[in-house]
Short mmCIF file of C-alpha atoms and ligand atoms in Angstrom, two decimals:
data_model
loop_
_atom_site.label_atom_id
_atom_site.label_comp_id
_atom_site.label_asym_id
_atom_site.label_seq_id
_atom_site.Cartn_x
_atom_site.Cartn_y
_atom_site.Cartn_z
CA UNK A 1 -20.08 -8.19 5.91
CA UNK A 2 -17.07 -10.09 7.07
CA UNK A 3 -19.16 -12.16 9.38
CA UNK A 4 -21.78 -12.92 6.76
CA UNK A 5 -19.20 -14.19 4.35
CA UNK A 6 -18.21 -16.69 6.98
CA UNK A 7 -15.10 -18.74 6.68
CA UNK A 8 -13.81 -17.24 3.47
CA UNK A 9 -13.88 -13.69 4.64
CA UNK A 10 -10.94 -14.02 7.00
CA UNK A 11 -8.72 -13.77 3.95
CA UNK A 12 -9.63 -10.14 3.55
CA UNK A 13 -8.29 -9.38 6.98
CA UNK A 14 -5.15 -11.41 6.73
CA UNK A 15 -2.45 -9.01 7.95
CA UNK A 16 0.04 -10.42 5.47
CA UNK A 17 -2.33 -9.62 2.63
CA UNK A 18 -2.97 -6.18 3.99
CA UNK A 19 0.77 -5.62 4.13
CA UNK A 20 1.14 -6.85 0.57
CA UNK A 21 -1.64 -4.56 -0.63
CA UNK A 22 -0.14 -1.64 1.25
CA UNK A 23 3.21 -2.37 -0.32
CA UNK A 24 1.76 -2.40 -3.83
CA UNK A 25 0.08 0.93 -3.11
CA UNK A 26 3.29 2.35 -1.73
CA UNK A 27 5.14 1.19 -4.83
CA UNK A 28 2.44 2.62 -7.04
CA UNK A 29 2.63 6.06 -5.43
CA UNK A 30 6.38 6.00 -4.96
CA UNK A 31 7.06 5.30 -8.63
CA UNK A 32 5.62 8.67 -9.55
CA UNK A 33 8.48 10.49 -7.90
CA UNK A 34 11.23 7.90 -8.05
CA UNK A 35 12.79 9.25 -11.25
CA UNK A 36 12.67 12.88 -10.19
CA UNK A 37 14.23 12.04 -6.85
CA UNK A 38 17.04 9.96 -8.35
CA UNK A 39 16.00 6.81 -6.54
CA UNK A 40 16.87 4.43 -9.36
CA UNK A 41 20.31 2.98 -9.90
CA UNK A 42 21.89 0.26 -11.96
CA UNK A 43 23.91 -2.77 -10.99
CA UNK A 44 25.96 -4.78 -13.46
CA UNK A 45 26.40 -8.52 -13.63
CA UNK A 46 29.21 -9.99 -15.69
CA UNK A 47 28.90 -12.71 -18.32
CA UNK A 48 31.73 -15.16 -18.80
CA UNK A 49 32.68 -17.54 -21.55
CA UNK A 50 35.25 -19.91 -22.92
CA UNK A 51 37.34 -22.51 -21.16
CA UNK A 52 38.80 -20.06 -18.68
CA UNK A 53 35.66 -18.06 -18.04
CA UNK A 54 36.97 -14.87 -19.55
CA UNK A 55 34.91 -11.73 -19.17
CA UNK A 56 32.57 -11.18 -22.10
CA UNK A 57 30.23 -8.40 -21.13
CA UNK A 58 27.63 -7.33 -18.61
CA UNK A 59 23.92 -7.14 -18.00
CA UNK A 60 22.45 -3.98 -16.49
CA UNK A 61 19.81 -4.54 -13.81
CA UNK A 62 17.73 -1.76 -12.28
CA UNK A 63 17.44 -1.13 -8.55
CA UNK A 64 15.12 1.21 -6.72
CA UNK A 65 16.10 2.54 -3.34
CA UNK A 66 12.77 3.43 -1.81
CA UNK A 67 13.02 5.99 1.03
CA UNK A 68 11.10 3.71 3.41
CA UNK A 69 11.22 0.22 1.92
CA UNK A 70 14.91 0.25 1.06
CA UNK A 71 16.36 -1.47 -2.01
CA UNK A 72 13.70 -3.09 -4.17
CA UNK A 73 14.15 -5.73 -6.83
CA UNK A 74 12.69 -5.00 -10.26
CA UNK A 75 10.47 -8.02 -9.69
CA UNK A 76 8.66 -5.89 -7.10
CA UNK A 77 8.01 -2.82 -9.23
CA UNK A 78 8.45 -3.41 -12.97
CA UNK A 79 5.02 -5.01 -13.33
CA UNK A 80 3.39 -2.04 -11.58
CA UNK A 81 5.35 0.38 -13.74
CA UNK A 82 4.09 -1.48 -16.80
CA UNK A 83 0.50 -1.16 -15.65
CA UNK A 84 0.79 2.55 -14.92
CA UNK A 85 2.67 3.30 -18.11
CA UNK A 86 5.66 4.62 -16.15
CA UNK A 87 7.81 1.89 -17.65
CA UNK A 88 8.46 3.96 -20.78
CA UNK A 89 10.22 6.70 -18.82
CA UNK A 90 12.01 4.22 -16.59
CA UNK A 91 13.37 2.36 -19.58
CA UNK A 92 14.53 5.52 -21.18
CA UNK A 93 16.36 6.30 -17.98
CA UNK A 94 17.96 2.83 -17.98
CA UNK A 95 19.15 3.18 -21.56
CA UNK A 96 20.51 6.69 -20.95
CA UNK A 97 22.20 5.63 -17.73
CA UNK A 98 23.84 2.59 -19.35
CA UNK A 99 25.26 4.85 -22.07
CA UNK A 100 26.46 7.39 -19.53
CA UNK A 101 28.13 4.68 -17.44
CA UNK A 102 29.82 3.19 -20.49
CA UNK A 103 31.30 6.56 -21.33
CA UNK A 104 32.58 6.93 -17.76
CA UNK A 105 34.30 3.55 -17.98
CA UNK A 106 35.78 4.35 -21.38
CA UNK A 107 37.05 7.70 -20.10
CA UNK A 108 38.73 5.82 -17.25
CA UNK A 109 40.63 3.79 -19.82
CA UNK A 110 38.77 0.52 -19.49
CA UNK A 111 38.40 -1.54 -22.64
CA UNK A 112 34.89 -1.45 -24.13
CA UNK A 113 32.48 -4.34 -23.60
CA UNK A 114 28.94 -5.16 -24.47
CA UNK A 115 26.12 -4.31 -22.06
CA UNK A 116 22.72 -6.03 -22.15
CA UNK A 117 19.56 -4.11 -21.25
CA UNK A 118 16.31 -5.82 -20.30
CA UNK A 119 13.37 -4.66 -22.36
CA UNK A 120 9.92 -4.53 -20.92
CA UNK A 121 7.29 -6.41 -22.91
CA UNK A 122 4.97 -3.43 -22.81
CA UNK A 123 7.38 -1.44 -24.86
CA UNK A 124 7.35 -3.69 -27.84
CA UNK A 125 3.88 -2.31 -28.44
CA UNK A 126 5.13 1.24 -28.80
CA UNK A 127 5.27 2.60 -32.26
CA UNK A 128 8.74 2.47 -33.82
CA UNK A 129 10.32 1.63 -30.52
CA UNK A 130 13.55 0.29 -31.95
CA UNK A 131 14.06 3.46 -33.94
CA UNK A 132 13.59 5.66 -30.89
CA UNK A 133 15.94 3.55 -28.81
CA UNK A 134 18.55 3.63 -31.55
CA UNK A 135 18.21 7.39 -31.64
CA UNK A 136 18.80 7.79 -27.88
CA UNK A 137 21.86 5.57 -28.05
CA UNK A 138 23.29 7.29 -31.10
CA UNK A 139 22.82 10.69 -29.49
CA UNK A 140 24.60 9.43 -26.38
CA UNK A 141 27.58 8.63 -28.61
CA UNK A 142 27.50 4.86 -28.16
CA UNK A 143 27.75 2.46 -31.10
CA UNK A 144 24.90 -0.08 -31.33
CA UNK A 145 27.41 -2.94 -31.34
CA UNK A 146 28.07 -2.30 -27.63
CA UNK A 147 24.45 -2.63 -26.58
CA UNK A 148 22.17 -5.63 -26.71
CA UNK A 149 18.62 -6.18 -25.53
CA UNK A 150 17.03 -9.04 -23.62
CA UNK A 151 13.40 -9.91 -24.18
CA UNK A 152 11.71 -12.57 -22.06
CA UNK A 153 10.55 -15.60 -23.90
CA UNK A 154 7.02 -15.42 -22.48
CA UNK A 155 6.44 -12.08 -24.09
CA UNK A 156 7.96 -12.98 -27.38
CA UNK A 157 5.75 -16.02 -27.63
CA UNK A 158 2.57 -14.33 -26.46
CA UNK A 159 2.56 -11.98 -29.41
CA UNK A 160 4.91 -13.66 -31.85
CA UNK A 161 4.07 -11.57 -34.89
CA UNK A 162 4.63 -8.31 -33.05
CA UNK A 163 7.71 -9.59 -31.23
CA UNK A 164 9.18 -10.91 -34.47
CA UNK A 165 8.72 -7.56 -36.16
CA UNK A 166 10.19 -5.55 -33.27
CA UNK A 167 13.13 -7.93 -32.94
CA UNK A 168 13.79 -7.51 -36.65
CA UNK A 169 13.77 -3.73 -36.26
CA UNK A 170 16.25 -3.86 -33.39
CA UNK A 171 18.54 -6.10 -35.39
CA UNK A 172 18.31 -3.77 -38.35
CA UNK A 173 19.40 -0.93 -36.09
CA UNK A 174 22.49 -2.98 -35.22
CA UNK A 175 21.51 -4.41 -31.82
CA UNK A 176 21.73 -8.08 -30.88
CA UNK A 177 18.74 -9.59 -29.12
CA UNK A 178 18.69 -12.29 -26.45
CA UNK A 179 15.68 -14.40 -25.57
CA UNK A 180 15.67 -14.23 -21.76
CA UNK A 181 14.38 -16.80 -19.24
CA UNK A 182 14.17 -19.41 -21.96
CA UNK A 183 12.18 -22.51 -21.06
CA UNK A 184 9.74 -20.88 -18.68
CA UNK A 185 7.28 -19.60 -21.26
CA UNK A 186 5.22 -21.31 -23.87
CA UNK A 187 8.06 -21.93 -26.23
CA UNK A 188 7.40 -22.91 -29.73
CA UNK A 189 10.10 -24.29 -31.94
CA UNK A 190 8.45 -22.71 -34.95
CA UNK A 191 8.67 -19.23 -33.44
CA UNK A 192 12.23 -19.79 -32.35
CA UNK A 193 13.15 -20.44 -35.94
CA UNK A 194 11.26 -17.38 -37.03
CA UNK A 195 12.89 -15.07 -34.46
CA UNK A 196 16.48 -15.98 -35.18
CA UNK A 197 17.80 -14.07 -32.22
CA UNK A 198 21.49 -13.97 -31.47
CA UNK A 199 21.38 -15.37 -27.98
CA UNK A 200 19.32 -17.68 -25.85
CA UNK A 201 19.46 -17.49 -22.06
CA UNK A 202 18.47 -20.66 -20.24
CA UNK A 203 16.38 -19.84 -17.19
CA UNK A 204 17.87 -20.31 -13.74
CA UNK A 205 15.22 -22.91 -12.94
CA UNK A 206 16.87 -25.40 -15.31
CA UNK A 207 20.35 -24.59 -14.08
CA UNK A 208 19.47 -25.27 -10.45
CA UNK A 209 17.90 -28.56 -11.53
CA UNK A 210 21.38 -29.67 -12.67
CA UNK A 211 22.23 -30.26 -9.03
CA UNK A 212 19.31 -32.63 -8.48
CA UNK A 213 19.35 -36.40 -8.57
CA UNK A 214 18.75 -38.18 -11.81
CA UNK A 215 19.56 -37.18 -15.33
CA UNK A 216 16.42 -35.27 -16.30
CA UNK A 217 17.97 -31.92 -15.45
CA UNK A 218 20.96 -32.52 -17.65
CA UNK A 219 18.85 -33.99 -20.45
CA UNK A 220 16.75 -30.83 -20.65
CA UNK A 221 19.67 -28.40 -20.53
CA UNK A 222 21.67 -30.29 -23.12
CA UNK A 223 18.61 -30.44 -25.38
CA UNK A 224 18.19 -26.67 -25.12
CA UNK A 225 21.89 -26.17 -25.89
CA UNK A 226 21.67 -28.45 -28.92
CA UNK A 227 18.55 -26.69 -30.15
CA UNK A 228 20.13 -23.26 -29.80
CA UNK A 229 23.32 -24.34 -31.51
CA UNK A 230 21.46 -25.89 -34.39
CA UNK A 231 19.86 -22.47 -34.91
CA UNK A 232 23.29 -20.78 -34.63
CA UNK A 233 22.47 -19.04 -31.38
CA UNK A 234 24.83 -18.37 -28.51
CA UNK A 235 23.66 -20.11 -25.33
CA UNK A 236 23.97 -18.47 -21.94
CA UNK A 237 23.19 -20.20 -18.64
CA UNK A 238 21.57 -17.91 -16.07
CA UNK A 239 21.89 -18.23 -12.31
CA UNK A 240 24.93 -20.49 -12.10
CA UNK A 241 25.56 -20.90 -8.38
CA UNK A 242 27.69 -24.01 -7.94
CA UNK A 243 30.93 -25.41 -9.30
CA UNK A 244 29.18 -28.61 -10.27
CA UNK A 245 26.63 -26.69 -12.38
CA UNK A 246 29.46 -24.79 -14.03
CA UNK A 247 31.36 -27.97 -14.81
CA UNK A 248 28.31 -29.70 -16.26
CA UNK A 249 27.50 -26.69 -18.40
CA UNK A 250 31.04 -26.59 -19.80
CA UNK A 251 30.89 -30.29 -20.55
CA UNK A 252 27.60 -29.79 -22.35
CA UNK A 253 29.08 -27.04 -24.51
CA UNK A 254 27.24 -24.06 -23.03
CA UNK A 255 28.86 -20.92 -24.51
CA UNK A 256 28.49 -18.44 -21.67
CA UNK A 257 27.60 -18.40 -18.00
CA UNK A 258 26.22 -15.85 -15.60
CA UNK A 259 25.50 -16.28 -11.91
CA UNK A 260 26.44 -15.65 -8.32
CA UNK A 261 29.23 -18.26 -8.50
CA UNK A 262 31.31 -16.14 -10.88
CA UNK A 263 29.90 -12.70 -10.21
CA UNK A 264 26.99 -11.07 -8.43
CA UNK A 265 25.37 -7.90 -9.75
CA UNK A 266 27.64 -5.04 -8.62
CA UNK A 267 27.33 -1.29 -8.24
CA UNK A 268 29.21 0.66 -10.95
CA UNK A 269 32.12 1.35 -8.58
CA UNK A 270 32.52 -2.27 -7.59
CA UNK A 271 32.12 -3.36 -11.18
CA UNK A 272 34.90 -1.00 -12.18
CA UNK A 273 37.16 -2.53 -9.52
CA UNK A 274 36.27 -5.99 -10.82
CA UNK A 275 37.09 -4.91 -14.38
CA UNK A 276 40.48 -3.60 -13.33
CA UNK A 277 41.39 -6.80 -11.48
CA UNK A 278 40.18 -8.77 -14.46
CA UNK A 279 42.11 -6.71 -16.99
CA UNK A 280 45.30 -7.13 -14.95
CA UNK A 281 44.79 -10.86 -14.53
CA UNK A 282 44.12 -11.37 -18.23
CA UNK A 283 47.17 -9.30 -19.12
CA UNK A 284 49.37 -11.39 -16.85
CA UNK A 285 47.96 -14.64 -18.21
CA UNK A 286 48.71 -13.40 -21.72
CA UNK A 287 52.22 -12.39 -20.71
CA UNK A 288 52.87 -15.74 -19.09
CA UNK A 289 51.74 -17.60 -22.18
CA UNK A 290 54.02 -15.64 -24.54
P1 C2E B 1 16.65 -11.38 -15.62
O1 C2E B 1 16.87 -10.43 -16.75
O2 C2E B 1 16.45 -12.79 -15.96
O3 C2E B 1 17.90 -11.16 -14.66
C1 C2E B 1 18.45 -12.17 -13.86
C2 C2E B 1 18.00 -12.06 -12.41
O4 C2E B 1 18.55 -13.13 -11.67
C3 C2E B 1 18.47 -10.80 -11.71
O5 C2E B 1 17.50 -10.48 -10.72
C4 C2E B 1 19.78 -11.25 -11.04
O6 C2E B 1 20.13 -10.46 -9.94
C5 C2E B 1 19.40 -12.65 -10.64
N1 C2E B 1 20.55 -13.55 -10.58
C6 C2E B 1 21.70 -13.53 -11.29
N2 C2E B 1 22.50 -14.56 -10.98
C7 C2E B 1 21.85 -15.27 -10.03
C8 C2E B 1 22.19 -16.47 -9.28
O7 C2E B 1 23.23 -17.09 -9.43
N3 C2E B 1 21.25 -16.89 -8.38
C9 C2E B 1 20.08 -16.22 -8.16
N4 C2E B 1 19.25 -16.70 -7.25
N5 C2E B 1 19.74 -15.10 -8.86
C10 C2E B 1 20.61 -14.64 -9.78
P2 C2E B 1 16.93 -9.00 -10.56
O8 C2E B 1 18.04 -8.01 -10.71
O9 C2E B 1 16.12 -8.97 -9.32
O10 C2E B 1 16.00 -8.82 -11.81
C11 C2E B 1 14.84 -9.58 -11.98
C12 C2E B 1 14.23 -9.35 -13.34
O11 C2E B 1 13.74 -8.01 -13.47
C13 C2E B 1 15.21 -9.53 -14.47
O12 C2E B 1 15.37 -10.90 -14.75
C14 C2E B 1 14.54 -8.74 -15.57
O13 C2E B 1 13.55 -9.51 -16.22
C15 C2E B 1 13.86 -7.63 -14.80
N6 C2E B 1 14.70 -6.39 -14.91
C16 C2E B 1 15.86 -6.10 -14.31
N7 C2E B 1 16.32 -4.88 -14.67
C17 C2E B 1 15.42 -4.40 -15.55
C18 C2E B 1 15.33 -3.18 -16.32
O14 C2E B 1 16.20 -2.29 -16.29
N8 C2E B 1 14.23 -3.04 -17.12
C19 C2E B 1 13.26 -4.00 -17.21
N9 C2E B 1 12.21 -3.79 -18.04
N10 C2E B 1 13.33 -5.16 -16.54
C20 C2E B 1 14.38 -5.36 -15.70
MG1 MG B 2 17.93 -10.46 -18.39
MG1 MG B 3 16.71 -14.13 -17.21
MG1 MG B 4 14.66 -13.95 -14.95
#
């Protein structure tokens, strides 16, 4: 059959494609036992704000250590988990694990801070999702004010009525919502006004464009910042990697920044060490300014 299909058929035997297909299959099968075998973990990436980049809070990001493939990014398995329906259980694990970790940090005497959890689009479709999430968090003994949820813009815009309703339910339960990856989806100003979320995260794509020649990059980012501010939203820049990006963002009035420049996603242990250094530094700055 391969021969008959002629030129086009070689694609089906491309080793790279075969590897990719094999990897998807491996992910598909591996997901079934990943939870039971404790293969998931969380890393935490800090968010900073203000003139002196003080620590504001963190975002939890899932990792999967596959027995053969090693550490996998959520970009490699979340979509599959959504298709198989396993995302519901995985998300519940993430929420539970964030709460557990927060309690560990509190017990160690660290001051409380807000943690953001990424929500999968698929879950917005679940009946009374916000209520169930609120229930898990309440039972874990964490106040809703310490948790916020990030929803990607693409999803929110694809089903605006549904997204609007779910966002409203989350807010009613006391959780702030951030619109993640802003600028990459089919944004609509009308929906933005309707959603009224607390926070808008500018996608990394626009932040890296700040380093390019010309002023287009800056024009777009400052327009997004102005738009968000006019709707009373907090603006966060994602994926800040250079000092020049950071400086431009501050000049443009961006409220918060997140990125490898100021802090990579860290394991809970390393994040704890970072928090301790930070707490000491901030205490000494405060002391010095008294
Ligand atoms: P996101 O929520 O937009 O998270 C930001 C991603 O950018 C993370 O990738 C982070 O590691 C990466 N990043 C942060 N700063 C920089 C930087 O300065 N430069 C570069 N190049 N990258 C940076 P990660 O952890 O691979 O996550 C990818 C996406 O997977 C996330 O994008 C989020 O949409 C999704 N995700 C992560 N954790 C979860 C989860 O627990 N549940 C669900 N449903 N989705 C998750
Ligand atoms: Mg996010
Ligand atoms: Mg993002
Ligand atoms: Mg992203």
